[in-house]
GROMACS .gro file of C-alpha atoms in nm:
model
  199
    1MET     CA    1 -14.155 -12.963  -6.024
    2GLU     CA    2 -14.266 -12.645  -5.851
    3TYR     CA    3 -14.153 -12.294  -5.934
    4LEU     CA    4 -14.185 -11.955  -5.767
    5VAL     CA    5 -14.234 -11.689  -6.030
    6THR     CA    6 -14.211 -11.314  -5.958
    7MET     CA    7 -14.430 -11.146  -6.221
    8THR     CA    8 -14.381 -10.770  -6.274
    9THR     CA    9 -14.622 -10.592  -6.503
   10HIS     CA   10 -14.545 -10.263  -6.679
   11VAL     CA   11 -14.852 -10.127  -6.858
   12PRO     CA   12 -14.745  -9.915  -7.152
   13GLU     CA   13 -14.804  -9.544  -7.112
   14GLY     CA   14 -15.119  -9.431  -7.287
   15THR     CA   15 -15.297  -9.771  -7.254
   16SER     CA   16 -15.667  -9.708  -7.197
   17PRO     CA   17 -15.829  -9.822  -6.871
   18GLU     CA   18 -16.073 -10.034  -7.082
   19ALA     CA   19 -15.780 -10.219  -7.240
   20VAL     CA   20 -15.628 -10.282  -6.898
   21ASP     CA   21 -15.961 -10.410  -6.763
   22GLU     CA   22 -16.006 -10.640  -7.063
   23ILE     CA   23 -15.664 -10.801  -7.034
   24ARG     CA   24 -15.704 -10.838  -6.657
   25ALA     CA   25 -16.034 -11.017  -6.711
   26ARG     CA   26 -15.869 -11.256  -6.959
   27GLU     CA   27 -15.583 -11.307  -6.711
   28ALA     CA   28 -15.832 -11.399  -6.432
   29ALA     CA   29 -16.007 -11.652  -6.661
   30ASN     CA   30 -15.673 -11.799  -6.765
   31SER     CA   31 -15.562 -11.825  -6.402
   32LEU     CA   32 -15.877 -12.024  -6.324
   33ARG     CA   33 -15.800 -12.265  -6.609
   34LEU     CA   34 -15.443 -12.308  -6.493
   35ALA     CA   35 -15.562 -12.372  -6.132
   36GLU     CA   36 -15.811 -12.635  -6.257
   37ALA     CA   37 -15.524 -12.800  -6.447
   38ARG     CA   38 -15.316 -12.782  -6.123
   39GLN     CA   39 -15.047 -12.578  -6.299
   40LEU     CA   40 -15.113 -12.266  -6.094
   41LEU     CA   41 -15.112 -12.348  -5.727
   42ARG     CA   42 -15.106 -12.009  -5.552
   43LEU     CA   43 -15.091 -11.635  -5.621
   44TRP     CA   44 -14.995 -11.358  -5.377
   45ARG     CA   45 -14.915 -10.990  -5.369
   46PRO     CA   46 -14.587 -10.893  -5.203
   47PRO     CA   47 -14.543 -10.546  -5.047
   48LEU     CA   48 -14.580 -10.296  -5.332
   49GLN     CA   49 -14.468  -9.936  -5.395
   50PRO     CA   50 -14.730  -9.691  -5.529
   51GLY     CA   51 -14.797  -9.770  -5.891
   52GLU     CA   52 -14.610 -10.100  -5.878
   53TRP     CA   53 -14.786 -10.410  -6.020
   54ARG     CA   54 -14.616 -10.733  -5.905
   55THR     CA   55 -14.742 -11.080  -5.826
   56LEU     CA   56 -14.581 -11.394  -5.683
   57GLY     CA   57 -14.705 -11.723  -5.825
   58LEU     CA   58 -14.645 -12.084  -5.727
   59PHE     CA   59 -14.661 -12.300  -6.042
   60ALA     CA   60 -14.627 -12.673  -6.115
   61ALA     CA   61 -14.477 -12.799  -6.440
   62PRO     CA   62 -14.279 -13.105  -6.541
   63ASP     CA   63 -13.983 -12.891  -6.648
   64ALA     CA   64 -13.869 -12.534  -6.728
   65VAL     CA   65 -13.972 -12.561  -7.094
   66ARG     CA   66 -14.331 -12.645  -7.006
   67LEU     CA   67 -14.336 -12.369  -6.742
   68GLU     CA   68 -14.224 -12.113  -7.004
   69GLU     CA   69 -14.507 -12.230  -7.232
   70ILE     CA   70 -14.757 -12.177  -6.946
   71LEU     CA   71 -14.619 -11.834  -6.861
   72SER     CA   72 -14.601 -11.727  -7.231
   73ALA     CA   73 -14.970 -11.808  -7.280
   74MET     CA   74 -15.083 -11.582  -6.992
   75PRO     CA   75 -15.256 -11.268  -7.129
   76LEU     CA   76 -15.058 -11.022  -6.910
   77ARG     CA   77 -14.727 -11.163  -7.040
   78VAL     CA   78 -14.734 -10.900  -7.319
   79TRP     CA   79 -14.667 -10.640  -7.044
   80ARG     CA   80 -14.482 -10.856  -6.798
   81SER     CA   81 -14.134 -10.971  -6.708
   82ASP     CA   82 -14.092 -11.291  -6.501
   83VAL     CA   83 -13.821 -11.412  -6.270
   84VAL     CA   84 -13.835 -11.790  -6.209
   85VAL     CA   85 -13.692 -11.977  -5.908
   86ARG     CA   86 -13.691 -12.358  -5.930
   87LEU     CA   87 -13.807 -12.516  -5.605
   88THR     CA   88 -13.678 -12.863  -5.505
   89PRO     CA   89 -13.810 -13.073  -5.220
   90HIS     CA   90 -13.676 -12.997  -4.871
   91PRO     CA   91 -13.646 -13.290  -4.631
   92ASN     CA   92 -13.854 -13.098  -4.370
   93ASP     CA   93 -14.136 -13.005  -4.613
   94PRO     CA   94 -14.469 -13.105  -4.456
   95GLY     CA   95 -14.638 -13.137  -4.794
   96PRO     CA   96 -14.943 -12.955  -4.929
   97ALA     CA   97 -15.210 -13.072  -4.673
   98VAL     CA   98 -15.131 -12.859  -4.363
   99PRO     CA   99 -15.415 -12.741  -4.138
  100ARG     CA  100 -15.456 -12.367  -4.081
  101ALA     CA  101 -15.351 -12.259  -3.734
  102ALA     CA  102 -15.630 -12.088  -3.534
  103GLY     CA  103 -15.612 -11.716  -3.602
  104ALA     CA  104 -15.319 -11.752  -3.844
  105THR     CA  105 -15.466 -11.549  -4.127
  106LYS     CA  106 -15.149 -11.390  -4.270
  107GLU     CA  107 -14.905 -11.574  -4.493
  108PHE     CA  108 -14.532 -11.509  -4.524
  109LEU     CA  109 -14.256 -11.628  -4.755
  110VAL     CA  110 -13.933 -11.672  -4.560
  111THR     CA  111 -13.587 -11.728  -4.714
  112PHE     CA  112 -13.319 -11.894  -4.501
  113ALA     CA  113 -12.950 -11.885  -4.587
  114PRO     CA  114 -12.643 -11.985  -4.383
  115LYS     CA  115 -12.445 -11.694  -4.246
  116GLY     CA  116 -12.125 -11.754  -4.441
  117ALA     CA  117 -12.010 -12.113  -4.496
  118PRO     CA  118 -12.230 -12.377  -4.331
  119THR     CA  119 -12.087 -12.448  -3.986
  120GLN     CA  120 -12.076 -12.771  -3.779
  121ALA     CA  121 -12.311 -12.606  -3.526
  122LEU     CA  122 -12.566 -12.550  -3.805
  123LYS     CA  123 -12.538 -12.917  -3.912
  124ASP     CA  124 -12.561 -13.032  -3.548
  125ALA     CA  125 -12.892 -12.850  -3.508
  126ALA     CA  126 -13.047 -13.029  -3.812
  127VAL     CA  127 -13.221 -13.305  -3.612
  128ALA     CA  128 -13.378 -13.054  -3.371
  129GLU     CA  129 -13.474 -12.832  -3.670
  130ALA     CA  130 -13.655 -13.126  -3.834
  131ALA     CA  131 -13.851 -13.199  -3.515
  132ARG     CA  132 -13.942 -12.828  -3.476
  133ALA     CA  133 -14.055 -12.813  -3.839
  134ARG     CA  134 -14.290 -13.110  -3.780
  135GLU     CA  135 -14.425 -12.944  -3.471
  136LEU     CA  136 -14.486 -12.610  -3.648
  137ALA     CA  137 -14.648 -12.787  -3.947
  138GLY     CA  138 -14.876 -12.979  -3.710
  139ALA     CA  139 -14.977 -12.649  -3.551
  140GLY     CA  140 -15.056 -12.508  -3.900
  141HIS     CA  141 -14.772 -12.247  -3.911
  142LEU     CA  142 -14.533 -12.415  -4.152
  143VAL     CA  143 -14.721 -12.476  -4.480
  144ARG     CA  144 -14.447 -12.568  -4.727
  145LEU     CA  145 -14.065 -12.580  -4.733
  146TRP     CA  146 -13.839 -12.598  -5.035
  147GLN     CA  147 -13.471 -12.582  -5.124
  148ILE     CA  148 -13.360 -12.310  -5.361
  149PRO     CA  149 -13.023 -12.231  -5.521
  150ASP     CA  150 -12.711 -12.131  -5.318
  151ASP     CA  151 -12.774 -12.350  -5.010
  152ARG     CA  152 -13.092 -12.158  -4.926
  153ALA     CA  153 -13.440 -12.269  -4.817
  154LEU     CA  154 -13.773 -12.104  -4.883
  155GLY     CA  155 -14.078 -12.155  -4.660
  156LEU     CA  156 -14.443 -12.062  -4.679
  157TRP     CA  157 -14.564 -11.980  -4.327
  158ARG     CA  158 -14.885 -11.867  -4.153
  159ALA     CA  159 -14.916 -11.653  -3.841
  160ARG     CA  160 -15.156 -11.404  -3.684
  161ASP     CA  161 -14.920 -11.113  -3.758
  162SER     CA  162 -14.554 -11.018  -3.817
  163ALA     CA  163 -14.476 -11.032  -3.446
  164GLU     CA  164 -14.593 -11.391  -3.413
  165MET     CA  165 -14.410 -11.485  -3.734
  166GLN     CA  166 -14.085 -11.341  -3.591
  167SER     CA  167 -14.142 -11.526  -3.263
  168ILE     CA  168 -14.181 -11.851  -3.456
  169LEU     CA  169 -13.868 -11.794  -3.656
  170ASP     CA  170 -13.670 -11.706  -3.345
  171SER     CA  171 -13.771 -12.050  -3.202
  172LEU     CA  172 -13.606 -12.241  -3.481
  173PRO     CA  173 -13.298 -12.438  -3.358
  174GLN     CA  174 -13.087 -12.330  -3.655
  175ALA     CA  175 -13.189 -11.957  -3.635
  176PRO     CA  176 -12.862 -11.833  -3.476
  177TRP     CA  177 -12.665 -11.954  -3.778
  178LEU     CA  178 -12.908 -11.836  -4.047
  179SER     CA  179 -12.979 -11.509  -4.231
  180ILE     CA  180 -13.355 -11.490  -4.247
  181GLU     CA  181 -13.558 -11.267  -4.480
  182THR     CA  182 -13.932 -11.243  -4.436
  183THR     CA  183 -14.184 -11.121  -4.703
  184PRO     CA  184 -14.542 -11.059  -4.583
  185LEU     CA  185 -14.796 -11.162  -4.843
  186SER     CA  186 -15.135 -11.019  -4.926
  187GLU     CA  187 -15.425 -11.200  -5.096
  188HIS     CA  188 -15.444 -11.195  -5.474
  189PRO     CA  189 -15.799 -11.192  -5.620
  190ASN     CA  190 -15.712 -11.483  -5.855
  191ASP     CA  191 -15.540 -11.700  -5.592
  192PRO     CA  192 -15.653 -12.061  -5.627
  193GLY     CA  193 -15.577 -12.107  -5.255
  194LEU     CA  194 -15.880 -11.889  -5.172
  195VAL     CA  195 -16.113 -12.155  -5.306
  196PRO     CA  196 -16.116 -12.515  -5.186
  197ALA     CA  197 -15.950 -12.745  -5.442
  198GLN     CA  198 -16.189 -12.945  -5.662
  199ASP     CA  199 -16.117 -13.318  -5.705
   0.00000   0.00000   0.00000
């Protein structure tokens, strides 16, 4: 199973910079171990307010109990609260081996939800949506696609910039019947995706 975890860290007031640096170094080393064990797949920074310390992580674990063991063992957990979303396979998911589109250096998480109750028009567009998803995955724009609670889908996408990402989303056959929320992502220094996977 895969899980998206929003990790928000609140460093206690009065904590010395040296203590923060020490726990961050231990967190980086632990992240490397988790990546080698293929339990931590990706890390990103979402848009942050000044002073905010938040990370998005893509984790793999056989179940929620094991995931909690993994998260509890992370050094920063002493200062952190986590929100976990269970990801289930989406029929249009291209899988983990998607080529990077030329010039597509920015990544985005996109949430899709039906506007109101699912309509017949939304269902009728499903075949065209699947074909478009394969085309965008082949071009390196759609990286992963999951189902999440409440009839929603979550996608990891790549594009040159926000304008290209919006243009891609507008081209989706089901777009007129969906509410779409886009989160631009920034690189995280401990992201396993920055280093080629070791076999």
